[in-house]
Amino acid sequence: FKSNFTAFDDHVFPLFSDKKSKVVYFMIDALRYELGVELKNFLENENLQLKINSLFSPLPSITNVGMASLLPDAQNEIKLSLESNHLNVFYADKNINDASNRMNVFKNKFGDQFKQINLDQISSNLKKQIEKNIKLLVVRSYSMDKLLETNDDSALNTIFNTFKKIKYTLNILSEIGFTNAFIVSDHGFLFNLYRDDRGNVIQKPDGNWVELHDRCLVGSGMEDDNNLAFLSEDLSLTGFDSKLIFPKSIYPYKKNKFYLHGGLSIQETLVPLLTIELSNPKNTHKKDFEVKLSYRDGKTDKITTRNPILNVEVSSLDLVSQAEEEEIELIIDAFDNNNNIVGRIKPNIDVPDYKMLRVLYGEKRKITLKLDDNYEGDVIIKAINPNNEIVLDELKLKTEYLL
């Protein structure tokens, strides 16, 4: 296995010798390897050629260290410094703990051929934001890490929303001439799924230790039966002489934590490298279609179950598409009046987790929606085109659950 330190130099930088290449480099916080596999499956279509490889993030598996390892020439330029019980990361002697300073590394190396955007701020005018001279576009996202740190109930929605934004961005960029995409991550994570276990912690070994993160200590002392100790040089870290301590189990050093990282488990350190060749979407003929959502053939607007069955119908005047049995992709989600997602398609053999509904032109399909267990109130069910986030149809319903 290779480390994150090789990601940019081995895969992205060689493409700059090709004048025709335009590269987008996604730096996604907390995308562990298994999620990378799910993301690959979610993205696959006829316009994308995808491969997935695995990399190891550096230790400790925390954001400022992991993101730094994804920069150009990171292996030679990264140094760490322990100051006031805080681990600082330096690139060519400049502090790069925050994202803006990391982006300056790209700016200094690639000048006006570089641009960076935040995935969470991408909108429908993305095409107008990307100048023609841009050869390297860095798309960064920290939403999964931030939301999972604070709200365990939002975990699946947060992950799925990030996937949708990546897919939308790739489709837009392929239309304006980007040729290659790479998706990398700083670290993975563990979920402490059982609430009763969240009081379980690992005791610190004897010595003088400071907590760097959930599952990492720094300082001096000896390892014990529950902890492993490493010198910084053992981990190819330069710039400080302290030891790093990691727990052998899956538990953290402090209580009541659901989302965990910083340690050395496979779940925290194995991350994906998705390599994507982009091509312009094929528009061999115009596809005219309409999507229609309905519930009980429109006879009522009240749902009495958290798993209502809906009809999805795609009608089309495009006889060629029907004859060739072409499909369209749809995302069908339920929203509250504040546009928060409160339900989505219930997974089954046709719609696995993180996958979209695929419907043939001219087909009528029944789907089961799964509404959040704790939600009551009006719902707006939307059929969304994942390639441009246009709402193709919506259906307003009221909840009157039977107890």
CSV table of C-alpha atoms in Angstrom, one decimal:
chain,number,residue,atom,x,y,z
A,1,PHE,CA,0.0,0.0,0.0
A,2,LYS,CA,1.1,3.6,-0.7
A,3,SER,CA,0.5,6.5,1.6
A,4,ASN,CA,-1.4,9.7,1.0
A,5,PHE,CA,1.9,11.5,0.5
A,6,THR,CA,2.1,10.0,-3.0
A,7,ALA,CA,-1.4,10.9,-4.2
A,8,PHE,CA,-0.8,14.2,-5.9
A,9,ASP,CA,2.7,13.6,-7.1
A,10,ASP,CA,2.0,10.2,-8.6
A,11,HIS,CA,-1.4,10.8,-10.1
A,12,VAL,CA,-2.2,14.5,-10.6
A,13,PHE,CA,1.0,16.2,-11.3
A,14,PRO,CA,2.0,14.1,-14.4
A,15,LEU,CA,-1.1,15.3,-16.2
A,16,PHE,CA,0.2,18.8,-16.3
A,17,SER,CA,2.6,17.9,-19.2
A,18,ASP,CA,-0.5,17.3,-21.3
A,19,LYS,CA,-1.8,20.6,-22.6
A,20,LYS,CA,-5.3,19.2,-23.1
A,21,SER,CA,-5.7,17.9,-19.6
A,22,LYS,CA,-7.9,19.7,-17.1
A,23,VAL,CA,-8.0,18.1,-13.6
A,24,VAL,CA,-10.4,18.4,-10.7
A,25,TYR,CA,-8.9,17.2,-7.3
A,26,PHE,CA,-11.6,16.5,-4.7
A,27,MET,CA,-10.2,16.7,-1.1
A,28,ILE,CA,-13.0,15.2,1.0
A,29,ASP,CA,-12.8,15.1,4.7
A,30,ALA,CA,-13.6,11.8,6.5
A,31,LEU,CA,-14.2,9.6,3.4
A,32,ARG,CA,-13.1,6.2,4.6
A,33,TYR,CA,-12.4,3.4,2.1
A,34,GLU,CA,-15.8,1.6,2.3
A,35,LEU,CA,-17.5,4.9,1.5
A,36,GLY,CA,-15.2,5.3,-1.4
A,37,VAL,CA,-16.4,2.0,-2.8
A,38,GLU,CA,-20.0,3.2,-2.3
A,39,LEU,CA,-19.2,6.5,-4.0
A,40,LYS,CA,-17.7,4.7,-7.0
A,41,ASN,CA,-20.9,2.6,-7.3
A,42,PHE,CA,-23.0,5.7,-7.0
A,43,LEU,CA,-21.1,7.6,-9.7
A,44,GLU,CA,-20.8,4.9,-12.3
A,45,ASN,CA,-22.4,5.7,-15.7
A,46,GLU,CA,-21.5,5.7,-19.3
A,47,ASN,CA,-19.7,9.0,-19.2
A,48,LEU,CA,-17.3,8.1,-16.4
A,49,GLN,CA,-14.5,5.6,-16.3
A,50,LEU,CA,-13.7,4.9,-12.7
A,51,LYS,CA,-11.0,3.0,-10.8
A,52,ILE,CA,-10.5,2.8,-7.0
A,53,ASN,CA,-7.3,2.2,-5.1
A,54,SER,CA,-6.4,2.4,-1.5
A,55,LEU,CA,-4.0,4.6,0.4
A,56,PHE,CA,-3.0,5.0,4.0
A,57,SER,CA,-3.4,8.3,5.7
A,58,PRO,CA,-0.6,9.4,8.0
A,59,LEU,CA,-0.8,9.2,11.7
A,60,PRO,CA,-2.3,10.7,13.7
A,61,SER,CA,-5.4,10.4,11.5
A,62,ILE,CA,-6.6,14.0,12.0
A,63,THR,CA,-7.6,16.6,9.5
A,64,ASN,CA,-4.7,19.0,9.5
A,65,VAL,CA,-2.2,16.2,9.1
A,66,GLY,CA,-4.2,14.2,6.6
A,67,MET,CA,-5.1,17.1,4.4
A,68,ALA,CA,-1.4,18.3,4.4
A,69,SER,CA,-0.3,14.9,3.1
A,70,LEU,CA,-2.4,15.4,0.0
A,71,LEU,CA,-0.5,18.5,-1.2
A,72,PRO,CA,2.2,18.6,-3.9
A,73,ASP,CA,5.6,17.3,-2.7
A,74,ALA,CA,4.2,16.7,0.7
A,75,GLN,CA,6.6,13.9,1.5
A,76,ASN,CA,9.6,16.4,1.4
A,77,GLU,CA,7.9,19.6,2.7
A,78,ILE,CA,5.7,18.5,5.6
A,79,LYS,CA,7.0,19.0,9.2
A,80,LEU,CA,5.1,18.9,12.5
A,81,SER,CA,5.6,21.0,15.6
A,82,LEU,CA,4.1,20.5,19.0
A,83,GLU,CA,3.3,23.9,20.6
A,84,SER,CA,1.1,24.5,23.7
A,85,ASN,CA,-0.3,20.9,23.5
A,86,HIS,CA,-1.4,21.5,19.9
A,87,LEU,CA,0.1,19.8,16.8
A,88,ASN,CA,0.9,22.3,14.1
A,89,VAL,CA,1.6,21.3,10.5
A,90,PHE,CA,4.1,23.3,8.4
A,91,TYR,CA,4.8,23.2,4.7
A,92,ALA,CA,8.2,24.8,3.7
A,93,ASP,CA,8.2,26.4,7.1
A,94,LYS,CA,4.7,28.0,6.7
A,95,ASN,CA,1.9,27.0,9.0
A,96,ILE,CA,-0.8,25.2,7.0
A,97,ASN,CA,-3.2,24.2,9.8
A,98,ASP,CA,-6.2,25.9,8.1
A,99,ALA,CA,-7.6,25.3,4.6
A,100,SER,CA,-6.8,28.7,3.2
A,101,ASN,CA,-3.1,28.2,3.8
A,102,ARG,CA,-3.2,24.8,2.3
A,103,MET,CA,-4.8,26.2,-0.8
A,104,ASN,CA,-2.0,28.8,-1.0
A,105,VAL,CA,0.4,25.9,-1.6
A,106,PHE,CA,-1.4,25.1,-4.8
A,107,LYS,CA,-1.6,28.8,-5.7
A,108,ASN,CA,2.1,29.3,-5.3
A,109,LYS,CA,2.9,26.3,-7.5
A,110,PHE,CA,0.3,26.6,-10.2
A,111,GLY,CA,-0.5,30.3,-10.3
A,112,ASP,CA,-3.5,31.4,-12.4
A,113,GLN,CA,-4.0,27.9,-13.7
A,114,PHE,CA,-5.3,26.9,-10.2
A,115,LYS,CA,-8.7,27.6,-8.6
A,116,GLN,CA,-10.3,26.2,-5.5
A,117,ILE,CA,-14.0,26.0,-4.5
A,118,ASN,CA,-16.0,24.6,-1.6
A,119,LEU,CA,-18.2,21.7,-2.5
A,120,ASP,CA,-20.9,22.9,-0.1
A,121,GLN,CA,-21.1,26.3,-1.9
A,122,ILE,CA,-21.4,25.0,-5.5
A,123,SER,CA,-24.4,26.3,-7.2
A,124,SER,CA,-26.1,26.2,-10.6
A,125,ASN,CA,-23.8,28.9,-12.0
A,126,LEU,CA,-20.7,26.7,-11.5
A,127,LYS,CA,-19.9,26.9,-15.3
A,128,LYS,CA,-19.5,30.7,-15.1
A,129,GLN,CA,-17.2,30.5,-12.1
A,130,ILE,CA,-14.5,28.4,-13.8
A,131,GLU,CA,-12.3,30.4,-16.1
A,132,LYS,CA,-11.1,28.7,-19.3
A,133,ASN,CA,-7.4,28.9,-18.3
A,134,ILE,CA,-7.9,26.7,-15.2
A,135,LYS,CA,-6.0,23.4,-15.4
A,136,LEU,CA,-6.3,22.4,-11.7
A,137,LEU,CA,-9.5,22.8,-9.8
A,138,VAL,CA,-9.4,21.8,-6.1
A,139,VAL,CA,-12.8,21.0,-4.6
A,140,ARG,CA,-12.7,20.7,-0.9
A,141,SER,CA,-15.4,19.5,1.5
A,142,TYR,CA,-15.4,19.3,5.3
A,143,SER,CA,-19.1,18.9,5.8
A,144,MET,CA,-19.1,15.2,6.6
A,145,ASP,CA,-16.4,15.6,9.3
A,146,LYS,CA,-18.1,18.7,10.9
A,147,LEU,CA,-21.6,17.3,11.0
A,148,LEU,CA,-20.6,13.9,12.2
A,149,GLU,CA,-18.7,15.5,15.0
A,150,THR,CA,-21.8,17.2,16.3
A,151,ASN,CA,-24.9,15.2,15.1
A,152,ASP,CA,-24.9,11.5,14.9
A,153,ASP,CA,-28.5,11.4,13.8
A,154,SER,CA,-27.5,13.1,10.5
A,155,ALA,CA,-24.9,10.6,9.5
A,156,LEU,CA,-26.5,8.9,6.6
A,157,ASN,CA,-28.1,12.1,5.2
A,158,THR,CA,-24.8,13.9,5.4
A,159,ILE,CA,-22.9,11.2,3.5
A,160,PHE,CA,-25.6,10.8,0.8
A,161,ASN,CA,-25.8,14.6,0.3
A,162,THR,CA,-22.0,14.8,-0.2
A,163,PHE,CA,-22.3,12.0,-2.8
A,164,LYS,CA,-25.0,13.9,-4.7
A,165,LYS,CA,-22.9,17.1,-4.7
A,166,ILE,CA,-19.8,15.3,-6.1
A,167,LYS,CA,-21.9,13.7,-8.9
A,168,TYR,CA,-23.5,17.0,-9.8
A,169,THR,CA,-20.0,18.7,-9.9
A,170,LEU,CA,-18.5,16.0,-12.1
A,171,ASN,CA,-21.3,16.3,-14.6
A,172,ILE,CA,-21.0,20.0,-14.9
A,173,LEU,CA,-17.2,19.9,-15.2
A,174,SER,CA,-17.3,17.2,-17.8
A,175,GLU,CA,-19.4,19.6,-19.9
A,176,ILE,CA,-16.8,22.4,-19.8
A,177,GLY,CA,-13.8,20.3,-20.8
A,178,PHE,CA,-12.4,18.8,-17.6
A,179,THR,CA,-10.7,15.5,-18.5
A,180,ASN,CA,-9.7,13.9,-15.2
A,181,ALA,CA,-10.9,13.8,-11.6
A,182,PHE,CA,-9.3,12.4,-8.5
A,183,ILE,CA,-11.1,11.9,-5.2
A,184,VAL,CA,-8.9,11.6,-2.0
A,185,SER,CA,-9.4,11.9,1.7
A,186,ASP,CA,-7.5,12.9,4.8
A,187,HIS,CA,-8.6,10.1,7.1
A,188,GLY,CA,-11.4,7.6,7.9
A,189,PHE,CA,-13.3,7.1,11.1
A,190,LEU,CA,-15.0,4.7,13.5
A,191,PHE,CA,-18.7,4.8,14.6
A,192,ASN,CA,-19.4,4.0,18.2
A,193,LEU,CA,-22.9,2.8,17.3
A,194,TYR,CA,-24.1,1.5,20.7
A,195,ARG,CA,-25.0,4.4,23.0
A,196,ASP,CA,-24.4,2.2,26.0
A,197,ASP,CA,-20.8,1.9,25.0
A,198,ARG,CA,-20.2,5.6,24.8
A,199,GLY,CA,-19.1,5.7,28.4
A,200,ASN,CA,-16.3,3.2,27.8
A,201,VAL,CA,-12.9,4.8,27.5
A,202,ILE,CA,-9.3,3.7,27.3
A,203,GLN,CA,-7.2,4.7,30.3
A,204,LYS,CA,-4.1,6.7,29.6
A,205,PRO,CA,-0.9,4.9,30.3
A,206,ASP,CA,1.6,6.2,33.0
A,207,GLY,CA,3.4,9.2,31.9
A,208,ASN,CA,2.9,12.8,30.8
A,209,TRP,CA,0.3,12.7,28.0
A,210,VAL,CA,-1.8,15.3,26.2
A,211,GLU,CA,-4.9,14.4,24.2
A,212,LEU,CA,-4.5,15.4,20.6
A,213,HIS,CA,-7.8,13.9,19.5
A,214,ASP,CA,-10.3,11.2,20.4
A,215,ARG,CA,-7.9,8.4,19.9
A,216,CYS,CA,-4.4,9.9,20.1
A,217,LEU,CA,-2.1,11.1,22.9
A,218,VAL,CA,1.2,12.9,22.6
A,219,GLY,CA,3.9,13.2,25.3
A,220,SER,CA,6.3,11.0,27.2
A,221,GLY,CA,5.9,7.6,29.0
A,222,MET,CA,5.6,3.9,28.2
A,223,GLU,CA,3.0,1.9,26.4
A,224,ASP,CA,0.9,-0.7,28.3
A,225,ASP,CA,-1.4,-3.6,27.6
A,226,ASN,CA,-4.1,-1.2,26.2
A,227,ASN,CA,-2.0,1.3,24.3
A,228,LEU,CA,0.7,1.3,21.6
A,229,ALA,CA,3.5,3.9,21.7
A,230,PHE,CA,5.5,5.2,18.7
A,231,LEU,CA,8.4,7.6,18.3
A,232,SER,CA,7.5,10.3,15.8
A,233,GLU,CA,10.4,9.1,13.6
A,234,ASP,CA,8.8,5.6,13.5
A,235,LEU,CA,5.8,7.2,11.8
A,236,SER,CA,8.0,9.2,9.3
A,237,LEU,CA,7.0,12.4,11.1
A,238,THR,CA,9.6,15.1,11.4
A,239,GLY,CA,9.7,18.2,13.5
A,240,PHE,CA,9.1,17.0,17.1
A,241,ASP,CA,10.5,14.4,19.4
A,242,SER,CA,7.5,13.4,21.5
A,243,LYS,CA,5.9,9.9,21.5
A,244,LEU,CA,2.5,9.3,20.1
A,245,ILE,CA,0.1,6.8,21.9
A,246,PHE,CA,-2.8,5.0,20.3
A,247,PRO,CA,-5.4,2.7,21.8
A,248,LYS,CA,-5.4,-1.0,20.8
A,249,SER,CA,-9.2,-1.2,21.0
A,250,ILE,CA,-11.9,0.8,19.2
A,251,TYR,CA,-12.7,3.1,22.2
A,252,PRO,CA,-11.5,6.7,22.7
A,253,TYR,CA,-9.9,8.5,25.5
A,254,LYS,CA,-13.0,10.5,26.4
A,255,LYS,CA,-16.6,9.7,27.0
A,256,ASN,CA,-19.8,10.2,24.9
A,257,LYS,CA,-18.2,10.1,21.5
A,258,PHE,CA,-20.1,8.6,18.5
A,259,TYR,CA,-17.8,9.6,15.7
A,260,LEU,CA,-14.1,8.8,16.3
A,261,HIS,CA,-10.8,9.2,14.5
A,262,GLY,CA,-7.2,10.0,15.3
A,263,GLY,CA,-6.2,6.4,15.9
A,264,LEU,CA,-4.5,3.7,13.8
A,265,SER,CA,-7.3,1.3,13.1
A,266,ILE,CA,-7.9,0.3,9.4
A,267,GLN,CA,-11.2,2.1,9.5
A,268,GLU,CA,-9.4,5.4,10.5
A,269,THR,CA,-6.4,5.1,8.2
A,270,LEU,CA,-7.4,3.3,5.0
A,271,VAL,CA,-8.8,5.8,2.5
A,272,PRO,CA,-9.7,5.7,-1.2
A,273,LEU,CA,-8.1,7.1,-4.3
A,274,LEU,CA,-10.8,7.3,-7.0
A,275,THR,CA,-9.4,8.0,-10.5
A,276,ILE,CA,-12.0,9.1,-13.0
A,277,GLU,CA,-11.7,9.8,-16.7
A,278,LEU,CA,-14.4,12.3,-17.8
A,279,SER,CA,-16.0,12.5,-21.2
A,280,ASN,CA,-18.6,14.9,-22.5
A,281,PRO,CA,-22.2,13.6,-22.0
A,282,LYS,CA,-23.5,12.0,-25.2
A,283,ASN,CA,-26.5,13.8,-26.7
A,284,THR,CA,-27.2,11.7,-29.8
A,285,HIS,CA,-30.9,12.8,-29.8
A,286,LYS,CA,-33.1,15.0,-27.7
A,287,LYS,CA,-34.9,13.2,-24.8
A,288,ASP,CA,-38.2,14.8,-24.0
A,289,PHE,CA,-39.8,13.3,-20.9
A,290,GLU,CA,-41.9,14.1,-17.9
A,291,VAL,CA,-41.7,12.6,-14.4
A,292,LYS,CA,-45.0,12.3,-12.4
A,293,LEU,CA,-45.2,11.4,-8.7
A,294,SER,CA,-48.5,10.2,-7.3
A,295,TYR,CA,-49.9,8.6,-4.1
A,296,ARG,CA,-53.0,6.4,-4.2
A,297,ASP,CA,-53.8,7.7,-7.7
A,298,GLY,CA,-54.4,11.2,-6.2
A,299,LYS,CA,-57.4,10.1,-4.1
A,300,THR,CA,-55.9,11.4,-0.9
A,301,ASP,CA,-53.1,13.6,0.3
A,302,LYS,CA,-52.8,12.0,3.7
A,303,ILE,CA,-50.3,9.2,4.6
A,304,THR,CA,-51.0,7.0,7.6
A,305,THR,CA,-47.6,5.1,7.5
A,306,ARG,CA,-44.0,6.0,7.6
A,307,ASN,CA,-43.5,3.7,4.6
A,308,PRO,CA,-45.9,5.0,2.0
A,309,ILE,CA,-45.9,3.4,-1.5
A,310,LEU,CA,-45.7,6.0,-4.3
A,311,ASN,CA,-46.0,5.7,-8.1
A,312,VAL,CA,-43.2,7.1,-10.3
A,313,GLU,CA,-44.1,7.4,-13.9
A,314,VAL,CA,-41.8,8.6,-16.7
A,315,SER,CA,-43.7,9.5,-19.8
A,316,SER,CA,-41.9,10.4,-23.0
A,317,LEU,CA,-42.6,11.3,-26.6
A,318,ASP,CA,-39.1,10.2,-27.5
A,319,LEU,CA,-39.8,6.9,-29.3
A,320,VAL,CA,-36.1,6.2,-29.9
A,321,SER,CA,-35.3,6.2,-26.2
A,322,GLN,CA,-38.2,3.9,-25.4
A,323,ALA,CA,-37.3,1.5,-28.2
A,324,GLU,CA,-33.7,1.4,-27.0
A,325,GLU,CA,-34.9,0.9,-23.4
A,326,GLU,CA,-32.9,3.8,-22.1
A,327,GLU,CA,-33.0,4.8,-18.5
A,328,ILE,CA,-33.0,8.0,-16.5
A,329,GLU,CA,-31.7,8.4,-13.0
A,330,LEU,CA,-33.8,10.0,-10.3
A,331,ILE,CA,-33.2,10.9,-6.7
A,332,ILE,CA,-36.5,10.8,-4.7
A,333,ASP,CA,-36.3,12.4,-1.3
A,334,ALA,CA,-38.9,13.8,1.2
A,335,PHE,CA,-38.4,17.3,2.6
A,336,ASP,CA,-40.0,19.3,5.4
A,337,ASN,CA,-41.1,22.9,4.8
A,338,ASN,CA,-37.6,24.1,5.6
A,339,ASN,CA,-36.1,22.0,2.8
A,340,ASN,CA,-34.5,19.5,5.3
A,341,ILE,CA,-34.5,15.8,4.1
A,342,VAL,CA,-36.9,13.8,6.3
A,343,GLY,CA,-37.1,10.6,4.2
A,344,ARG,CA,-35.9,8.8,1.1
A,345,ILE,CA,-36.5,5.7,-0.9
A,346,LYS,CA,-36.4,2.5,1.2
A,347,PRO,CA,-33.5,0.4,0.1
A,348,ASN,CA,-34.3,-2.8,-1.8
A,349,ILE,CA,-32.8,-4.9,-4.6
A,350,ASP,CA,-33.6,-2.2,-7.1
A,351,VAL,CA,-32.4,0.7,-5.0
A,352,PRO,CA,-29.5,-0.3,-2.7
A,353,ASP,CA,-28.1,2.2,-0.2
A,354,TYR,CA,-26.6,5.3,-1.7
A,355,LYS,CA,-28.0,4.4,-5.2
A,356,MET,CA,-30.5,6.3,-7.3
A,357,LEU,CA,-33.7,5.0,-8.8
A,358,ARG,CA,-33.3,4.1,-12.5
A,359,VAL,CA,-36.4,4.2,-14.5
A,360,LEU,CA,-37.0,3.3,-18.2
A,361,TYR,CA,-38.5,5.8,-20.5
A,362,GLY,CA,-42.3,5.1,-20.6
A,363,GLU,CA,-42.1,3.0,-17.3
A,364,LYS,CA,-44.4,3.3,-14.3
A,365,ARG,CA,-42.8,2.1,-11.1
A,366,LYS,CA,-43.9,1.6,-7.4
A,367,ILE,CA,-41.5,2.6,-4.8
A,368,THR,CA,-41.5,2.6,-1.0
A,369,LEU,CA,-40.5,5.7,0.8
A,370,LYS,CA,-39.0,5.6,4.3
A,371,LEU,CA,-39.8,8.6,6.5
A,372,ASP,CA,-37.7,9.5,9.5
A,373,ASP,CA,-39.0,7.8,12.7
A,374,ASN,CA,-39.2,11.1,14.6
A,375,TYR,CA,-40.7,13.3,12.0
A,376,GLU,CA,-44.4,14.3,11.9
A,377,GLY,CA,-45.8,17.1,9.7
A,378,ASP,CA,-46.2,18.0,6.1
A,379,VAL,CA,-43.8,16.5,3.6
A,380,ILE,CA,-42.8,17.5,0.1
A,381,ILE,CA,-41.6,14.6,-2.0
A,382,LYS,CA,-39.4,15.6,-4.9
A,383,ALA,CA,-38.1,13.8,-7.9
A,384,ILE,CA,-34.7,15.3,-8.7
A,385,ASN,CA,-32.3,15.0,-11.7
A,386,PRO,CA,-28.9,14.2,-10.0
A,387,ASN,CA,-27.0,15.6,-13.0
A,388,ASN,CA,-28.2,19.2,-12.6
A,389,GLU,CA,-30.3,19.1,-9.3
A,390,ILE,CA,-33.4,20.2,-11.2
A,391,VAL,CA,-36.7,19.2,-9.5
A,392,LEU,CA,-38.7,17.3,-12.1
A,393,ASP,CA,-41.9,16.9,-10.0
A,394,GLU,CA,-43.0,17.3,-6.4
A,395,LEU,CA,-45.9,15.9,-4.4
A,396,LYS,CA,-47.2,17.5,-1.2
A,397,LEU,CA,-48.6,15.2,1.4
A,398,LYS,CA,-49.7,15.3,5.1
A,399,THR,CA,-48.9,12.8,7.8
A,400,GLU,CA,-51.7,11.3,9.9
A,401,TYR,CA,-50.0,8.2,11.3
A,402,LEU,CA,-52.1,5.5,12.8
A,403,LEU,CA,-50.9,4.5,16.2
